[in-house]
Each structure stands twice: as C-alpha cells, then as structure tokens.
Short mmCIF file of C-alpha atoms and ligand atoms in Angstrom, two decimals:
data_model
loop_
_atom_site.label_atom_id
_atom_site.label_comp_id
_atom_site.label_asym_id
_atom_site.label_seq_id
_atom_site.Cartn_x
_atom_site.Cartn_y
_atom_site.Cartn_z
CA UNK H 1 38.74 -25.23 84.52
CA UNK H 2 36.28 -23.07 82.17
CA UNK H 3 33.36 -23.69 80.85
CA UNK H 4 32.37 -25.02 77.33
CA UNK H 5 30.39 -21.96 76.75
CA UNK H 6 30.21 -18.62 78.51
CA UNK H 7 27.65 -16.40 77.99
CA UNK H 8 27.88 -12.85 79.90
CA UNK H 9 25.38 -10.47 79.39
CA UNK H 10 23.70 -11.07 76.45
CA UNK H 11 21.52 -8.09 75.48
CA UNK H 12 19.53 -9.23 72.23
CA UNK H 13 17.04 -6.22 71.12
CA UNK H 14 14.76 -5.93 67.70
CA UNK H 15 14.04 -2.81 66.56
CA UNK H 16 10.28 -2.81 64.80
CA UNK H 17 8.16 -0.55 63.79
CA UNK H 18 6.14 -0.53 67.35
CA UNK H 19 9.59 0.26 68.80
CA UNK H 20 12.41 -1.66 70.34
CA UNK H 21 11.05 -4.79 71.72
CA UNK H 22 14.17 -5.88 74.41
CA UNK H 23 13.87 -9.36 73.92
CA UNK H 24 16.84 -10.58 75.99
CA UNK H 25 18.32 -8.15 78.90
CA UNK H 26 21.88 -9.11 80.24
CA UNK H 27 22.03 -12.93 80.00
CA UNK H 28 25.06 -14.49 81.71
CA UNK H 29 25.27 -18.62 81.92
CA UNK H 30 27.85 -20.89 81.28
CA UNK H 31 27.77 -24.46 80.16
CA UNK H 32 30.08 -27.24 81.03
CA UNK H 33 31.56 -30.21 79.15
CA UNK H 34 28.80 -32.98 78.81
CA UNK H 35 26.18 -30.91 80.83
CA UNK H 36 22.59 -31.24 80.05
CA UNK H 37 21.41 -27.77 80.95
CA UNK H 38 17.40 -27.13 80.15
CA UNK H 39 16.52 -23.20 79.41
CA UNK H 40 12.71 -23.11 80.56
CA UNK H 41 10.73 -20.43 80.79
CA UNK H 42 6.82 -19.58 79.31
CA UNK H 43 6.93 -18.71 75.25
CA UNK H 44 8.22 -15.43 74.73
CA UNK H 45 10.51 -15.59 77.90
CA UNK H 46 13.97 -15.18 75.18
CA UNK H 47 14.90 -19.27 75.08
CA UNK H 48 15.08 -18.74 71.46
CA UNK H 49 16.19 -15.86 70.60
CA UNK H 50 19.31 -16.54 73.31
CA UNK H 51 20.22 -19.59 71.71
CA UNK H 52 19.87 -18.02 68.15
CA UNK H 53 22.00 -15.31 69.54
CA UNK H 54 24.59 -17.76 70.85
CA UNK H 55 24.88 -19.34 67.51
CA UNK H 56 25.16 -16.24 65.22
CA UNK H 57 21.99 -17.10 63.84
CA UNK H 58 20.13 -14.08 64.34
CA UNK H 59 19.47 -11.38 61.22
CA UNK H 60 21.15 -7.79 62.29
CA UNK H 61 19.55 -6.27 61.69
CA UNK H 62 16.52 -5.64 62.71
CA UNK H 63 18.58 -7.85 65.80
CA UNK H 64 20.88 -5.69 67.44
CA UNK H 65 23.46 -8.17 69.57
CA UNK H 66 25.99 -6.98 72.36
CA UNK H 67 27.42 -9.00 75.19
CA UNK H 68 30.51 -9.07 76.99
CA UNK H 69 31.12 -11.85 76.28
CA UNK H 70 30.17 -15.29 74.19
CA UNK H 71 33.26 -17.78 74.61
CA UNK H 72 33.05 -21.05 72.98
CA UNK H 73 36.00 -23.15 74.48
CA UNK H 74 37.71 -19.41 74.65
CA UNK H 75 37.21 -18.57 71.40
CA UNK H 76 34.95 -15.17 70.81
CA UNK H 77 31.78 -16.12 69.14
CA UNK H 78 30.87 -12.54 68.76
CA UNK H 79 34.11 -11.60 66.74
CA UNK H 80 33.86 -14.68 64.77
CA UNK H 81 33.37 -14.45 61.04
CA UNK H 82 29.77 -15.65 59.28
CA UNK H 83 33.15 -18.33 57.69
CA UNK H 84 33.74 -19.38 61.17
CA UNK H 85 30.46 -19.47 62.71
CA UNK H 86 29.03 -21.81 59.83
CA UNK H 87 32.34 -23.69 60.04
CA UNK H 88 31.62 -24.54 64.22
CA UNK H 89 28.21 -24.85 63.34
CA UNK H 90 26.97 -28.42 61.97
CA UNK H 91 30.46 -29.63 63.02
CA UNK H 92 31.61 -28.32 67.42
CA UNK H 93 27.95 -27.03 67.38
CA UNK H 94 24.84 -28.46 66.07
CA UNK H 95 21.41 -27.73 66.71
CA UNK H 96 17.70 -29.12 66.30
CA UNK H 97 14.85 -27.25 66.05
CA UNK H 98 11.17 -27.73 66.93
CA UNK H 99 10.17 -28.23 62.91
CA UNK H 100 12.56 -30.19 61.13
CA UNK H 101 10.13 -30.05 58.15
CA UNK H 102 12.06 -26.48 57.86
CA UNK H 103 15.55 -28.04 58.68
CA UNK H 104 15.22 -30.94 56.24
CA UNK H 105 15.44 -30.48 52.31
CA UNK H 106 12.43 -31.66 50.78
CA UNK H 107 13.88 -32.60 47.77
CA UNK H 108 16.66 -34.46 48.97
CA UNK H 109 16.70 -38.12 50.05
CA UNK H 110 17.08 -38.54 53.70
CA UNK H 111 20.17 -40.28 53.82
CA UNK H 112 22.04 -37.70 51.45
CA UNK H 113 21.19 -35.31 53.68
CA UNK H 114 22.88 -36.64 56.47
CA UNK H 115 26.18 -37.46 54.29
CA UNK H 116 26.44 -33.59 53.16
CA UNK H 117 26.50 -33.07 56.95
CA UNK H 118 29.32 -35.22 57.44
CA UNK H 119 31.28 -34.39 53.84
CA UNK H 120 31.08 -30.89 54.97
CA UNK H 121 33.22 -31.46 57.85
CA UNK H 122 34.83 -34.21 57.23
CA UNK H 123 37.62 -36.14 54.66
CA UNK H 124 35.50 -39.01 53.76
CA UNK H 125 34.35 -40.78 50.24
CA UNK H 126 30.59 -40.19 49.15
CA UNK H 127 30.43 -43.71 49.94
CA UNK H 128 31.99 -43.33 53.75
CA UNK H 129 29.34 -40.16 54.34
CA UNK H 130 26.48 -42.52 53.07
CA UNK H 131 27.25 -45.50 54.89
CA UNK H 132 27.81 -43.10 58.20
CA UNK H 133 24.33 -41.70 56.99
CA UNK H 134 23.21 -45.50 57.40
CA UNK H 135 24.85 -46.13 60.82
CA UNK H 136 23.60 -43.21 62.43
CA UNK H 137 19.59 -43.88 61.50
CA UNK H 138 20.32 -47.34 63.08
CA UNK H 139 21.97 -45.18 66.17
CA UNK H 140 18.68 -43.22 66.64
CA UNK H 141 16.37 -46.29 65.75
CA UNK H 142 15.25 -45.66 62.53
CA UNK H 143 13.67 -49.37 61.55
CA UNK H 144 14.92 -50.45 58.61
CA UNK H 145 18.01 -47.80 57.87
CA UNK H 146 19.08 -48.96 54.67
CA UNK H 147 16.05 -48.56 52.75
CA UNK H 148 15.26 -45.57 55.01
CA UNK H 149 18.02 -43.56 53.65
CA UNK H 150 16.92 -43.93 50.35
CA UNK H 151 13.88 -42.10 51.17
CA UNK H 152 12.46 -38.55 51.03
CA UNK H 153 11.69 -36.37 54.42
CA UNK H 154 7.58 -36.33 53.55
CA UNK H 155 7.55 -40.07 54.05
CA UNK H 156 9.31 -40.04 57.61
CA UNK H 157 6.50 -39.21 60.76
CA UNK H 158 7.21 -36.37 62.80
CA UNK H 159 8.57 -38.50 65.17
CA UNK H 160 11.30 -39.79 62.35
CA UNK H 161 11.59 -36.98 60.89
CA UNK H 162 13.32 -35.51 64.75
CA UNK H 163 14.90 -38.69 64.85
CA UNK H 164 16.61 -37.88 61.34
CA UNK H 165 17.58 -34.69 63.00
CA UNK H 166 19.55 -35.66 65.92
CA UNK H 167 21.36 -38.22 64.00
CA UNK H 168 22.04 -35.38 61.94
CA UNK H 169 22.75 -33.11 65.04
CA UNK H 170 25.17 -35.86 66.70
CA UNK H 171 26.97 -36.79 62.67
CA UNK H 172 30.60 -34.93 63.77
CA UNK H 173 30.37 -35.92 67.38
CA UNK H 174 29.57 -31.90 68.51
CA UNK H 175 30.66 -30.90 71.84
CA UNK H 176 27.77 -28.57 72.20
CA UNK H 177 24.48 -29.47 70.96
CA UNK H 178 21.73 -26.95 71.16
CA UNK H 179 17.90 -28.46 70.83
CA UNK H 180 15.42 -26.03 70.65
CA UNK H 181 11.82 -27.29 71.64
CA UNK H 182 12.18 -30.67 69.75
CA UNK H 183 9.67 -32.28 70.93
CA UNK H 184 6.62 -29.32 71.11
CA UNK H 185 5.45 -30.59 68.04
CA UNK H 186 5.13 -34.23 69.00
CA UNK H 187 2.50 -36.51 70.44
CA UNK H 188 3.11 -37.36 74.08
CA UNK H 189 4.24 -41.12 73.59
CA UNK H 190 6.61 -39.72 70.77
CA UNK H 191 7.58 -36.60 72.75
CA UNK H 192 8.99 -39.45 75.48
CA UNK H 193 10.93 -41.44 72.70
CA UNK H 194 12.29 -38.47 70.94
CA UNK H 195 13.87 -36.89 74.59
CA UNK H 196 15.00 -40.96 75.47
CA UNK H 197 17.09 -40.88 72.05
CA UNK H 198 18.50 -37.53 72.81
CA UNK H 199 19.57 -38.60 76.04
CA UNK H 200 20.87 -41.40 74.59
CA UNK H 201 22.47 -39.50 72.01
CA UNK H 202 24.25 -36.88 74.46
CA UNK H 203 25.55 -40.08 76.45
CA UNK H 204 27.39 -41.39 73.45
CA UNK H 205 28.64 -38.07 71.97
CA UNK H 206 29.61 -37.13 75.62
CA UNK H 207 28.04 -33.56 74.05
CA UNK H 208 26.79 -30.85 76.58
CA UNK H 209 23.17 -30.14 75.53
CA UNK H 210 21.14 -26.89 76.14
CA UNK H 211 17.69 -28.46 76.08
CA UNK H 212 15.04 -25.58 75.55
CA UNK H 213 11.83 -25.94 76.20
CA UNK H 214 8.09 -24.51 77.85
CA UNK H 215 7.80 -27.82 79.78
CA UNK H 216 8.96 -28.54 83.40
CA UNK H 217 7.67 -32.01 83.43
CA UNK H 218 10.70 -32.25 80.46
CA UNK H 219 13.20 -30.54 82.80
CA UNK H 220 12.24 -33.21 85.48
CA UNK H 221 13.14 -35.53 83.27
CA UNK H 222 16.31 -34.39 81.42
CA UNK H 223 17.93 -31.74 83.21
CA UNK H 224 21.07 -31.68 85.13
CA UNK H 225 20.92 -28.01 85.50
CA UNK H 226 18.10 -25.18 85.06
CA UNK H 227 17.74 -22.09 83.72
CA UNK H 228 14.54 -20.40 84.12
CA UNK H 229 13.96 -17.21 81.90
CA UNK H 230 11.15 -14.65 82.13
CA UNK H 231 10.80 -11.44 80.07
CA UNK H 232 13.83 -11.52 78.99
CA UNK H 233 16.26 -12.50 81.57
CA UNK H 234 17.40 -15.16 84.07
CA UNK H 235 15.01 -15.28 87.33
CA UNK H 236 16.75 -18.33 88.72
CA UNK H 237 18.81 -20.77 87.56
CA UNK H 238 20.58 -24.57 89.83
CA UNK H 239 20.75 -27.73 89.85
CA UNK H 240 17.54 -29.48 89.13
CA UNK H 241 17.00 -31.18 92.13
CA UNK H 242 17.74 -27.75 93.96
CA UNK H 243 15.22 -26.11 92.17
CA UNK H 244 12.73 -28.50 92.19
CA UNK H 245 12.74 -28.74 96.11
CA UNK H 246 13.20 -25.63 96.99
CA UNK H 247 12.68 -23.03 94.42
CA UNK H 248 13.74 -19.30 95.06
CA UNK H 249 11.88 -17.42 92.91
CA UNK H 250 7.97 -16.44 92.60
CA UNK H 251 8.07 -17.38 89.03
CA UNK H 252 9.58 -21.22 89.21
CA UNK H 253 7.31 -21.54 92.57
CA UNK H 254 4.23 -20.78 89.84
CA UNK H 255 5.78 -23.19 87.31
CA UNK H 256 6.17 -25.87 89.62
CA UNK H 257 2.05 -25.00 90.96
CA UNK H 258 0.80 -25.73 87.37
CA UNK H 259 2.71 -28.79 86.86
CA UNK H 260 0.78 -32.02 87.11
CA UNK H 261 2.16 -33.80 90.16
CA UNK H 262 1.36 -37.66 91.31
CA UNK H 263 0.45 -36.55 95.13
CA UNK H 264 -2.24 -34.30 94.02
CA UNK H 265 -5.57 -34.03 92.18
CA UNK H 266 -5.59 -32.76 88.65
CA UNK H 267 -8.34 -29.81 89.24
CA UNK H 268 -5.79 -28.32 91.93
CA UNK H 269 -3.51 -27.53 89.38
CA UNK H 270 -2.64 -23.58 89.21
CA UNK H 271 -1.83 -22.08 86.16
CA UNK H 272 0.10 -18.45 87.08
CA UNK H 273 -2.52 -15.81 85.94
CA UNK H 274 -1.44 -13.22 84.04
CA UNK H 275 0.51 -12.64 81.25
CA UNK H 276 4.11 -11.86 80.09
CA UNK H 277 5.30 -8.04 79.96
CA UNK H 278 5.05 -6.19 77.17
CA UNK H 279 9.11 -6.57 76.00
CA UNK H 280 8.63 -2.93 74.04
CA UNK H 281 7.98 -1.26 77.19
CA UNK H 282 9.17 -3.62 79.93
CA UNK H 283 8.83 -1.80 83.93
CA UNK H 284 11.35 -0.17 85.53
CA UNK H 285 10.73 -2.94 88.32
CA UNK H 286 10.68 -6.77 88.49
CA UNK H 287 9.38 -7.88 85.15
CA UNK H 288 7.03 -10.60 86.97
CA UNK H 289 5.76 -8.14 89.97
CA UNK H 290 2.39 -7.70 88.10
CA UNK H 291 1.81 -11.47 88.21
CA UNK H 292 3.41 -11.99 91.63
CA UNK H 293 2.19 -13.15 94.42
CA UNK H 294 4.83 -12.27 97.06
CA UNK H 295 5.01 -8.32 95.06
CA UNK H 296 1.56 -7.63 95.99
CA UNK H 297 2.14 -4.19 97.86
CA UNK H 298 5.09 -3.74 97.84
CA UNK H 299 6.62 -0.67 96.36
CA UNK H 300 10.40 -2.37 95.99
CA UNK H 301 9.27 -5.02 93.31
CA UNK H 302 7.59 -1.80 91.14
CA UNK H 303 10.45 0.05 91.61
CA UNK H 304 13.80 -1.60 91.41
CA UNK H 305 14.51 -4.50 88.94
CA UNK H 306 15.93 -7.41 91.33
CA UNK H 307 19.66 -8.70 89.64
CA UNK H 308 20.54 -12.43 89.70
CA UNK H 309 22.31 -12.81 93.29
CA UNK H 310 23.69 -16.23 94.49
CA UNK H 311 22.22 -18.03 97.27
CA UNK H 312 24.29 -21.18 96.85
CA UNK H 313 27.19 -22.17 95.00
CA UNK H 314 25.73 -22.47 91.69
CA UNK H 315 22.10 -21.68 92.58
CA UNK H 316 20.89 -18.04 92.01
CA UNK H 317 17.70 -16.19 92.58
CA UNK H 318 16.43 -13.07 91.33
CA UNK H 319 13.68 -12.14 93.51
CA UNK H 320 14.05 -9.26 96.38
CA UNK H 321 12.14 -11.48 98.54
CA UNK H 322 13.57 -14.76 97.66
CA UNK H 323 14.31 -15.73 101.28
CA UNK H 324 10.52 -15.53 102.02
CA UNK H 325 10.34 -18.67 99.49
CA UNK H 326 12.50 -20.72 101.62
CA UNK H 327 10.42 -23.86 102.44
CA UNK H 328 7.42 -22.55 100.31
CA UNK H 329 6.19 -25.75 99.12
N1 LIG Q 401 12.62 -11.08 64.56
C1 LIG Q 401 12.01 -10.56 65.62
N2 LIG Q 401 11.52 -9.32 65.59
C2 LIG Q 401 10.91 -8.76 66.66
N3 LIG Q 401 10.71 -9.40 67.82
C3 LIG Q 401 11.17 -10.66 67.93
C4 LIG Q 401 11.85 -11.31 66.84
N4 LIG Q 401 12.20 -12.55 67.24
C5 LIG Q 401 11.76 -12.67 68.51
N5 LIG Q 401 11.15 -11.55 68.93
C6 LIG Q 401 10.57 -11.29 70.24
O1 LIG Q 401 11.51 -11.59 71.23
C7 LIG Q 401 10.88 -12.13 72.37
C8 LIG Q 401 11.54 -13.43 72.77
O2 LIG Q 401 11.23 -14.39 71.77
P1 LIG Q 401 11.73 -15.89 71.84
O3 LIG Q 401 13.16 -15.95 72.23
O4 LIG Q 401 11.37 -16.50 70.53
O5 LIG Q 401 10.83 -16.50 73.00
P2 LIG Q 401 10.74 -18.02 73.47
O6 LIG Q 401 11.67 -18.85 72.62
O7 LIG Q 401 11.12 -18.02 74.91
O8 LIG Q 401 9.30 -18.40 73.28
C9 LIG Q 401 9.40 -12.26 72.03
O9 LIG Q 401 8.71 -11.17 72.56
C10 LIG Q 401 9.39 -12.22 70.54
O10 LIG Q 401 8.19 -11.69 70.05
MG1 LIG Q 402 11.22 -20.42 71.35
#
C-alpha cells in the first residue's frame, strides 16, 4: 500500500539579496489515508514553506524547488501544470491558513464564497452550491447558518471567520487537507473549539490532515503522528505517543521541557535557550549543536550533520547521540 502523499527530499531554497537562505534541506515524509500528522517545530523551522512547497504554492522564483520526489496518490506534483495544481487544489487538496482575513474575499458574502468553492469543482445549480454553502456552516457550528451566509467576512469573529474556512476547506470532501497554524491567531478557549471542529471535520471527510503548528500542547492533543522540524529539516519524527514518552532527539527533549505539564510547577518550565541558525549560512554540523545540551564538547555534532536514521519502525531520530536520550525524562 502507498502513501497518500510522499515527500522525498524536498530542498526549498530563496535566493535574496543577503544570499541563499536554505530554508528546507532534504525533506522526506509521507502521509497516509485519514492520518492526522502534526509538522511542529519553533517559527522559522520550514513548516510553511514545506507545505507551500508541497502545494505548488511557492513563487519561483526567488523559490528555487527540487525534490525527488512529491507523489500525490502517484501522481507527480512537481511535473504538474499551474492547470493541474489549482485543479487538485480547493477540490483532492485544500488548505487553511493562520489568517483567513487574507483567504476570505472581503467583498463577497460569506456564503457565496463557499458556493464558488463547490461550483468550481463541482456540477451543481447556483442554488445546490448555496444551499451546500448553508449545510456546511451548520456542519462547523455556525449559529444561525441561513442568515449567516448572507453575511460579509468583517462581521464573522476570528473564531467564525476559521470556522468559515474549514467548511470551506472540507466543501469537496478533500482527501488531503493541509492547515497551516489555524489557530495561532485565536484566543485559547477559541483555539480549543476551532482544533475540536477540525477534528471533527477530518472524522467526517475521512481526510488525512497535516496539522502545522509551534505548539506541542496542540500535537498532544491532535496528532496521530509527529514531525518535528528544525532549521530546515526533519530531527525526529513517530507516533505521538512514542515521541512524547520517549523522545530521541535533543531538540523534542527541549520542546517537551518548556511545555506546561500537570505534574509540575509552572516556574520549572525551560524554555531551550538559544536561537535558530542563521538558514543563509547554516553549519557544516548539526544545525541545533549550538543550542544542545548533549553537543556540548563534542567535536562530531560541529562537524558532521547527523541524517534521519530509524530507531523503530516508523520512529526516526536525527541526533548522533540519540541513544544517550533513551529514558531521558
Ligand atoms: N519568500 C521568502 N524569501 C526568503 N526567505 C524566506 C521566504 N519565505 C520563507 N523564508 C525563510 O524560510 C525559512 C522557513 O520559513 P517558514 O517555512 O515560514 O518557517 P515556519 O513556518 O516554520 O515558521 C525562514 O528562515 C524564512 O525566513
Ligand atoms: Mg509558518
């Protein structure tokens, strides 16, 4: 059986006038039917500009894209035409970003907006798309859908305005959604709402969702599967509850130190120190060895960049000294 999507190394680079900033260095995940697979990683780690990658979204240049692979149920995304790519996208694919202020039309009412979505893929009456438009606000719980859809985007909350977006995101029944941060921009309370009706949403779509985001108290509570990025690249990626109990790389370890946990005081929390490489000259060595812990000293973590090896059957580390982090915490 393959996977939904295959990524193999995705190298994603910008060139700019300070010089080539290598934003994403030899990326390779895959993502199965009906998966919920979160990307974390801190911001500037390459969540975004992978998934941007993935969905053809990026502007080459100044992005320059190569991989050896990006297979959508088999089908090469990287050979695909801009036709093709806007054709899977909205319809196989759909996405939400963090700011659907940007992704919304201001000018349009809410509803119509959704029935575009689903007259653009699909062989229905004006009145079929808005009636669809209806039933779907009522899916993601938007009180009052009728008179809802009738409205403008600048008189929805944030919170409804994200709602308005997945029901967008989930209008063709996608088998890959891709939800970038969608919840950054939301109060707490709302944040928890907005991730229940995307889980809900990815139950009754049956879609496999890449879930991005900076937050590991989110991955607790939505992932299946993990990736972790930093500077660029994969440093480990499982299952969640693999990772969670027994992380394999310096990096997730740090993560998992900062994140608020119910068997500890607040004031013990441990923020890594340090900050991300610089991406226009990254080292030769382990991007995180300047912030590490378990690098202190050691000449192999300067010196030679570690690759992704398994340590499991789907979990994968890629630290030199990962099998000092066994039984860490
Ligand atoms: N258009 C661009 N031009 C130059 N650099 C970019 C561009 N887009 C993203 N980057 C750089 O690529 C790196 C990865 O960015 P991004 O994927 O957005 O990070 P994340 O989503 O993990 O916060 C960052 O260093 C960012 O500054
Ligand atoms: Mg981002």
């Amino acid at each position: 059986m393959s996977a939904l999507l295959e990524v193999r190394d995705l190298v994603v680079e910008f060139g700019t006038e300070a010089g080539t900033v290598h934003a994403v260095n030899g990326v390779s995940f895959d993502v199965e039917p009906g998966e919920m697979l979160c990307v974390v990683g801190e911001s500037g780690s390459g969540k975004s500009v992978t998934a941007m990658a993935v969905l053809g979204l990026l502007r080459r240049p100044p992005a320059r894209v190569s991989a050896s692979g990006i297979r959508f149920r088999g089908e090469d995304l990287l050979a695909a035409t801009p036709d093709r790519l806007r054709a899977l996208r909205g319809d196989d694919i759909s996405v939400i970003f963090q700011d659907p202020m940007t992704a919304l039309n201001p000018v349009h009412r809410v509803g119509k907006q959704i029935a575009e979505v689903v007259r653009l893929h699909r062989p229905v009456t004006r009145k079929q798309a808005w009636q669809r438009a209806v039933d779907l606000l009522t899916l993601v719980g938007v009180p009052d859908p009728d008179s809802r859809a009738r409205q403008y985007p600048h008189e929805f909350s944030g919170g409804m305005r994200q709602r308005v977006m997945i029901a967008m995101a989930i209008a063709n029944d996608p088998a890959l959604l891709i939800a970038d941060e969608p919840t950054t921009a939301l109060d707490v309370t709302i944040q928890a709402q907005v991730l229940g009706l995307l889980r809900k949403a990815q139950r009754e779509t049956g879609a496999a969702t890449i879930l991005i985001t900076h937050d590991l108290g989110v991955v607790a509570e939505m992932a299946d599967r993990v990736v972790v990025m930093y500077g660029g690249a994969i440093v480990e990626q499982g299952d969640v509850t693999t990772v969670f109990a027994a992380p394999r790389h310096p990096y997730t370890l740090g993560l998992l130190e900062s994140l608020p946990r119910l068997d500890r005081d607040t004031e013990e929390l441990t923020p890594i120190s340090g900050s991300p490489p610089n991406l226009v000259a990254p080292p030769v060595g382990c991007t995180f060895a300047a912030r590490c812990p378990v690098a202190a000293g050691r000449d192999r973590c300067v010196t030679e960049r570690p690759g992704l090896v398994p340590l499991a059957p789907g979990h994968a580390s890629a630290c030199h000294f990962h099998e000092e982090l066994v039984m860490a915490r």
